[in-house]
PDB file of C-alpha atoms in Angstrom:
ATOM      1  CA  PRO A   1     -70.839  85.739 120.530  1.00  0.00           C
ATOM      2  CA  GLY A   2     -67.968  86.571 117.790  1.00  0.00           C
ATOM      3  CA  ARG A   3     -69.789  89.751 116.734  1.00  0.00           C
ATOM      4  CA  LEU A   4     -70.532  91.325 120.083  1.00  0.00           C
ATOM      5  CA  ARG A   5     -68.515  92.249 123.213  1.00  0.00           C
ATOM      6  CA  ALA A   6     -71.944  94.270 125.022  1.00  0.00           C
ATOM      7  CA  MET A   7     -75.662  94.118 124.383  1.00  0.00           C
ATOM      8  CA  ALA A   8     -78.552  96.519 125.145  1.00  0.00           C
ATOM      9  CA  LEU A   9     -82.056  94.962 125.009  1.00  0.00           C
ATOM     10  CA  LEU A  10     -84.724  98.152 124.949  1.00  0.00           C
ATOM     11  CA  ASN A  11     -88.571  97.067 125.516  1.00  0.00           C
ATOM     12  CA  THR A  12     -88.433  93.518 124.101  1.00  0.00           C
ATOM     13  CA  SER A  13     -88.938  89.967 125.467  1.00  0.00           C
ATOM     14  CA  ALA A  14     -87.480  86.549 124.731  1.00  0.00           C
ATOM     15  CA  GLU A  15     -90.643  85.156 124.979  1.00  0.00           C
ATOM     16  CA  ALA A  16     -93.183  83.773 122.310  1.00  0.00           C
ATOM     17  CA  GLU A  17     -96.208  85.862 122.462  1.00  0.00           C
ATOM     18  CA  ALA A  18     -99.488  84.873 124.473  1.00  0.00           C
ATOM     19  CA  GLU A  19    -101.807  83.335 122.809  1.00  0.00           C
ATOM     20  CA  GLY A  20    -104.399  85.754 123.481  1.00  0.00           C
ATOM     21  CA  THR A  21    -102.304  89.057 122.829  1.00  0.00           C
ATOM     22  CA  ARG A  22    -100.632  87.323 119.188  1.00  0.00           C
ATOM     23  CA  ASP A  23    -104.244  86.456 117.763  1.00  0.00           C
ATOM     24  CA  MET A  24    -105.332  89.835 118.589  1.00  0.00           C
ATOM     25  CA  PHE A  25    -102.138  91.823 117.221  1.00  0.00           C
ATOM     26  CA  ASP A  26    -102.187  89.535 114.326  1.00  0.00           C
ATOM     27  CA  TYR A  27    -106.319  90.243 113.568  1.00  0.00           C
ATOM     28  CA  VAL A  28    -104.527  94.248 113.785  1.00  0.00           C
ATOM     29  CA  ASN A  29    -101.621  93.486 111.223  1.00  0.00           C
ATOM     30  CA  GLU A  30    -103.661  91.256 109.003  1.00  0.00           C
ATOM     31  CA  SER A  31    -106.242  94.077 108.547  1.00  0.00           C
ATOM     32  CA  SER A  32    -104.127  97.073 107.992  1.00  0.00           C
ATOM     33  CA  ARG A  33    -101.351  95.317 105.716  1.00  0.00           C
ATOM     34  CA  GLY A  34     -98.892  97.583 107.603  1.00  0.00           C
ATOM     35  CA  LYS A  35    -101.095 100.553 106.739  1.00  0.00           C
ATOM     36  CA  PRO A  36    -103.754 101.467 108.975  1.00  0.00           C
ATOM     37  CA  SER A  37    -106.609 103.130 107.218  1.00  0.00           C
ATOM     38  CA  ASP A  38    -109.070 104.224 110.284  1.00  0.00           C
ATOM     39  CA  LYS A  39    -108.475 106.620 113.176  1.00  0.00           C
ATOM     40  CA  ALA A  40    -109.632 103.858 115.770  1.00  0.00           C
ATOM     41  CA  THR A  41    -106.495 100.764 114.481  1.00  0.00           C
ATOM     42  CA  VAL A  42    -103.832 104.275 114.664  1.00  0.00           C
ATOM     43  CA  ASP A  43    -104.821 105.008 118.598  1.00  0.00           C
ATOM     44  CA  PHE A  44    -104.807 101.203 119.229  1.00  0.00           C
ATOM     45  CA  VAL A  45    -101.251 101.124 117.893  1.00  0.00           C
ATOM     46  CA  LEU A  46    -100.058 104.417 119.346  1.00  0.00           C
ATOM     47  CA  GLY A  47    -101.632 102.951 122.784  1.00  0.00           C
ATOM     48  CA  LEU A  48     -99.266 100.461 122.463  1.00  0.00           C
ATOM     49  CA  MET A  49     -96.971 102.669 121.785  1.00  0.00           C
ATOM     50  CA  PHE A  50     -96.586 105.302 124.296  1.00  0.00           C
ATOM     51  CA  SER A  51     -97.460 105.603 128.080  1.00  0.00           C
ATOM     52  CA  ALA A  52    -101.274 107.218 128.505  1.00  0.00           C
ATOM     53  CA  GLY A  53     -99.194 110.111 129.892  1.00  0.00           C
ATOM     54  CA  PHE A  54     -97.079 110.431 127.699  1.00  0.00           C
ATOM     55  CA  LEU A  55    -100.129 110.335 125.187  1.00  0.00           C
ATOM     56  CA  GLU A  56    -102.027 112.852 126.746  1.00  0.00           C
ATOM     57  CA  THR A  57     -98.966 115.170 127.608  1.00  0.00           C
ATOM     58  CA  GLU A  58     -97.106 115.274 124.189  1.00  0.00           C
ATOM     59  CA  SER A  59     -99.088 115.698 121.781  1.00  0.00           C
ATOM     60  CA  GLU A  60     -96.921 117.417 119.274  1.00  0.00           C
ATOM     61  CA  ARG A  61     -94.054 114.377 119.756  1.00  0.00           C
ATOM     62  CA  VAL A  62     -97.078 111.526 118.958  1.00  0.00           C
ATOM     63  CA  GLU A  63     -98.106 113.129 116.090  1.00  0.00           C
ATOM     64  CA  PRO A  64     -95.210 112.353 113.681  1.00  0.00           C
ATOM     65  CA  TYR A  65     -95.948 108.427 114.411  1.00  0.00           C
ATOM     66  CA  ARG A  66     -99.427 108.749 113.725  1.00  0.00           C
ATOM     67  CA  SER A  67     -98.706 110.483 111.004  1.00  0.00           C
ATOM     68  CA  LEU A  68     -95.628 107.647 110.138  1.00  0.00           C
ATOM     69  CA  LEU A  69     -98.724 105.156 110.776  1.00  0.00           C
ATOM     70  CA  PHE A  70    -101.268 106.596 108.194  1.00  0.00           C
ATOM     71  CA  GLU A  71     -98.515 106.812 105.925  1.00  0.00           C
ATOM     72  CA  PRO A  72     -95.562 104.494 106.628  1.00  0.00           C
ATOM     73  CA  PRO A  73     -93.055 104.976 103.683  1.00  0.00           C
ATOM     74  CA  ASP A  74     -93.104 100.938 103.163  1.00  0.00           C
ATOM     75  CA  ALA A  75     -96.224  98.935 104.368  1.00  0.00           C
ATOM     76  CA  GLU A  76     -95.204  96.183 103.037  1.00  0.00           C
ATOM     77  CA  GLY A  77     -92.106  95.978 105.099  1.00  0.00           C
ATOM     78  CA  THR A  78     -93.799  97.094 108.249  1.00  0.00           C
ATOM     79  CA  TYR A  79     -96.551  95.081 107.936  1.00  0.00           C
ATOM     80  CA  ARG A  80     -93.562  91.572 107.627  1.00  0.00           C
ATOM     81  CA  ALA A  81     -91.706  93.004 110.917  1.00  0.00           C
ATOM     82  CA  ALA A  82     -95.035  93.259 112.753  1.00  0.00           C
ATOM     83  CA  ARG A  83     -95.561  89.622 111.470  1.00  0.00           C
ATOM     84  CA  ALA A  84     -92.167  88.414 113.035  1.00  0.00           C
ATOM     85  CA  VAL A  85     -92.744  90.047 116.606  1.00  0.00           C
ATOM     86  CA  ILE A  86     -95.881  88.768 116.701  1.00  0.00           C
ATOM     87  CA  TRP A  87     -95.046  85.187 115.825  1.00  0.00           C
ATOM     88  CA  ARG A  88     -91.530  85.107 116.911  1.00  0.00           C
ATOM     89  CA  GLU A  89     -90.398  81.733 119.356  1.00  0.00           C
ATOM     90  CA  SER A  90     -89.521  81.768 122.752  1.00  0.00           C
ATOM     91  CA  VAL A  91     -86.093  82.054 123.314  1.00  0.00           C
ATOM     92  CA  LEU A  92     -86.100  82.696 126.897  1.00  0.00           C
ATOM     93  CA  GLU A  93     -84.244  79.206 127.381  1.00  0.00           C
ATOM     94  CA  GLN A  94     -80.711  80.345 125.499  1.00  0.00           C
ATOM     95  CA  LEU A  95     -80.575  83.383 127.626  1.00  0.00           C
ATOM     96  CA  ARG A  96     -78.883  81.550 130.685  1.00  0.00           C
ATOM     97  CA  ASN A  97     -75.895  81.205 127.876  1.00  0.00           C
ATOM     98  CA  VAL A  98     -75.249  84.467 127.349  1.00  0.00           C
ATOM     99  CA  ASP A  99     -71.717  85.089 128.459  1.00  0.00           C
ATOM    100  CA  MET A 100     -71.047  89.406 127.499  1.00  0.00           C
ATOM    101  CA  PRO A 101     -72.184  92.195 129.530  1.00  0.00           C
ATOM    102  CA  THR A 102     -76.045  92.793 129.369  1.00  0.00           C
ATOM    103  CA  ARG A 103     -77.935  95.951 130.004  1.00  0.00           C
ATOM    104  CA  VAL A 104     -82.203  95.455 130.088  1.00  0.00           C
ATOM    105  CA  ILE A 105     -84.111  98.953 129.843  1.00  0.00           C
ATOM    106  CA  THR A 106     -88.036  98.268 130.067  1.00  0.00           C
ATOM    107  CA  GLY A 107     -90.762 100.936 130.813  1.00  0.00           C
ATOM    108  CA  HIS A 108     -93.444 100.574 133.446  1.00  0.00           C
ATOM    109  CA  GLY A 109     -95.876 102.160 131.357  1.00  0.00           C
ATOM    110  CA  ASP A 110     -95.023  99.972 128.370  1.00  0.00           C
ATOM    111  CA  THR A 111     -98.254  97.893 127.372  1.00  0.00           C
ATOM    112  CA  ALA A 112     -96.954  96.322 123.912  1.00  0.00           C
ATOM    113  CA  VAL A 113     -93.542  94.872 125.883  1.00  0.00           C
ATOM    114  CA  PRO A 114     -94.922  95.014 129.588  1.00  0.00           C
ATOM    115  CA  SER A 115     -91.662  95.484 132.048  1.00  0.00           C
ATOM    116  CA  SER A 116     -92.063  91.897 133.357  1.00  0.00           C
ATOM    117  CA  PHE A 117     -90.916  90.610 130.592  1.00  0.00           C
ATOM    118  CA  GLY A 118     -87.899  92.978 130.871  1.00  0.00           C
ATOM    119  CA  ARG A 119     -87.203  91.774 134.580  1.00  0.00           C
ATOM    120  CA  THR A 120     -87.384  88.276 133.071  1.00  0.00           C
ATOM    121  CA  ILE A 121     -84.840  89.187 130.736  1.00  0.00           C
ATOM    122  CA  ALA A 122     -82.269  90.602 133.101  1.00  0.00           C
ATOM    123  CA  ASP A 123     -82.675  87.689 135.645  1.00  0.00           C
ATOM    124  CA  ALA A 124     -82.357  85.045 132.653  1.00  0.00           C
ATOM    125  CA  VAL A 125     -79.260  86.858 131.740  1.00  0.00           C
ATOM    126  CA  PRO A 126     -76.157  85.995 134.207  1.00  0.00           C
ATOM    127  CA  GLY A 127     -74.952  89.394 135.542  1.00  0.00           C
ATOM    128  CA  SER A 128     -77.231  91.484 133.769  1.00  0.00           C
ATOM    129  CA  ARG A 129     -78.524  94.746 134.690  1.00  0.00           C
ATOM    130  CA  LEU A 130     -81.875  95.849 134.665  1.00  0.00           C
ATOM    131  CA  ARG A 131     -83.230  99.797 134.553  1.00  0.00           C
ATOM    132  CA  GLU A 132     -86.442 100.295 134.479  1.00  0.00           C
ATOM    133  CA  LEU A 133     -88.180 103.822 133.798  1.00  0.00           C
ATOM    134  CA  ASP A 134     -91.225 104.722 135.451  1.00  0.00           C
ATOM    135  CA  ASP A 135     -94.151 106.147 133.557  1.00  0.00           C
ATOM    136  CA  CYS A 136     -92.639 105.148 130.085  1.00  0.00           C
ATOM    137  CA  GLY A 137     -93.799 103.385 127.244  1.00  0.00           C
ATOM    138  CA  HIS A 138     -92.377 100.898 124.259  1.00  0.00           C
ATOM    139  CA  LEU A 139     -90.609 103.682 122.754  1.00  0.00           C
ATOM    140  CA  SER A 140     -88.396 104.409 125.835  1.00  0.00           C
ATOM    141  CA  PRO A 141     -85.713 106.571 124.093  1.00  0.00           C
ATOM    142  CA  GLU A 142     -88.686 108.853 122.673  1.00  0.00           C
ATOM    143  CA  GLU A 143     -90.504 109.264 125.599  1.00  0.00           C
ATOM    144  CA  ARG A 144     -87.442 109.466 128.499  1.00  0.00           C
ATOM    145  CA  PRO A 145     -84.331 110.524 125.628  1.00  0.00           C
ATOM    146  CA  VAL A 146     -82.089 111.553 128.141  1.00  0.00           C
ATOM    147  CA  GLU A 147     -82.535 109.064 130.708  1.00  0.00           C
ATOM    148  CA  VAL A 148     -81.933 105.685 128.028  1.00  0.00           C
ATOM    149  CA  ALA A 149     -79.204 107.714 126.450  1.00  0.00           C
ATOM    150  CA  GLN A 150     -77.074 108.597 129.908  1.00  0.00           C
ATOM    151  CA  ALA A 151     -77.697 104.361 130.945  1.00  0.00           C
ATOM    152  CA  LEU A 152     -76.496 103.575 127.666  1.00  0.00           C
ATOM    153  CA  THR A 153     -73.781 105.940 127.330  1.00  0.00           C
ATOM    154  CA  SER A 154     -72.351 104.317 131.256  1.00  0.00           C
ATOM    155  CA  PHE A 155     -72.909 101.109 130.530  1.00  0.00           C
ATOM    156  CA  PHE A 156     -71.157 101.125 127.271  1.00  0.00           C
ATOM    157  CA  GLU A 157     -68.238 103.021 128.492  1.00  0.00           C
ATOM    158  CA  GLU A 158     -67.900 100.386 131.382  1.00  0.00           C
ATOM    159  CA  VAL A 159     -67.734  97.735 128.742  1.00  0.00           C
ATOM    160  CA  ARG A 160     -65.367  99.019 126.648  1.00  0.00           C
ATOM    161  CA  PRO A 161     -62.266  97.705 126.454  1.00  0.00           C
TER     162      PRO A 161
END
């Protein structure tokens, strides 16, 4: 709390990963060790990161992510980061103690972290504000850069001392 005046939480969850999805994500992560070698795994991961509509209509914007999955700059770091997310513990009960302006942004097309998780966070953090983006996946700043930037800019302008 001493380091922050406000916070924005984008496409995230305060809960532990559910056992079924945790096991599936863990299998994919352990199998690829941060560097998928087959198209099916890359397509699966891209399907988690982007909404179906974005994948269909914005292939030129998705392609750099496909390339990064096949050739990550730090496969071990990618593996470890994914492992930390997959095996995280719940902090949901602690959210009611948050005492700072909080903006939560979530996408209705997010299959990695469904928008219901963002609503749960917004309901738990006193005074927080929620922005839900229609037809938007997990990488909301990539899919909706203008809307995300506007939501963040207006929020941080409001809370600036």
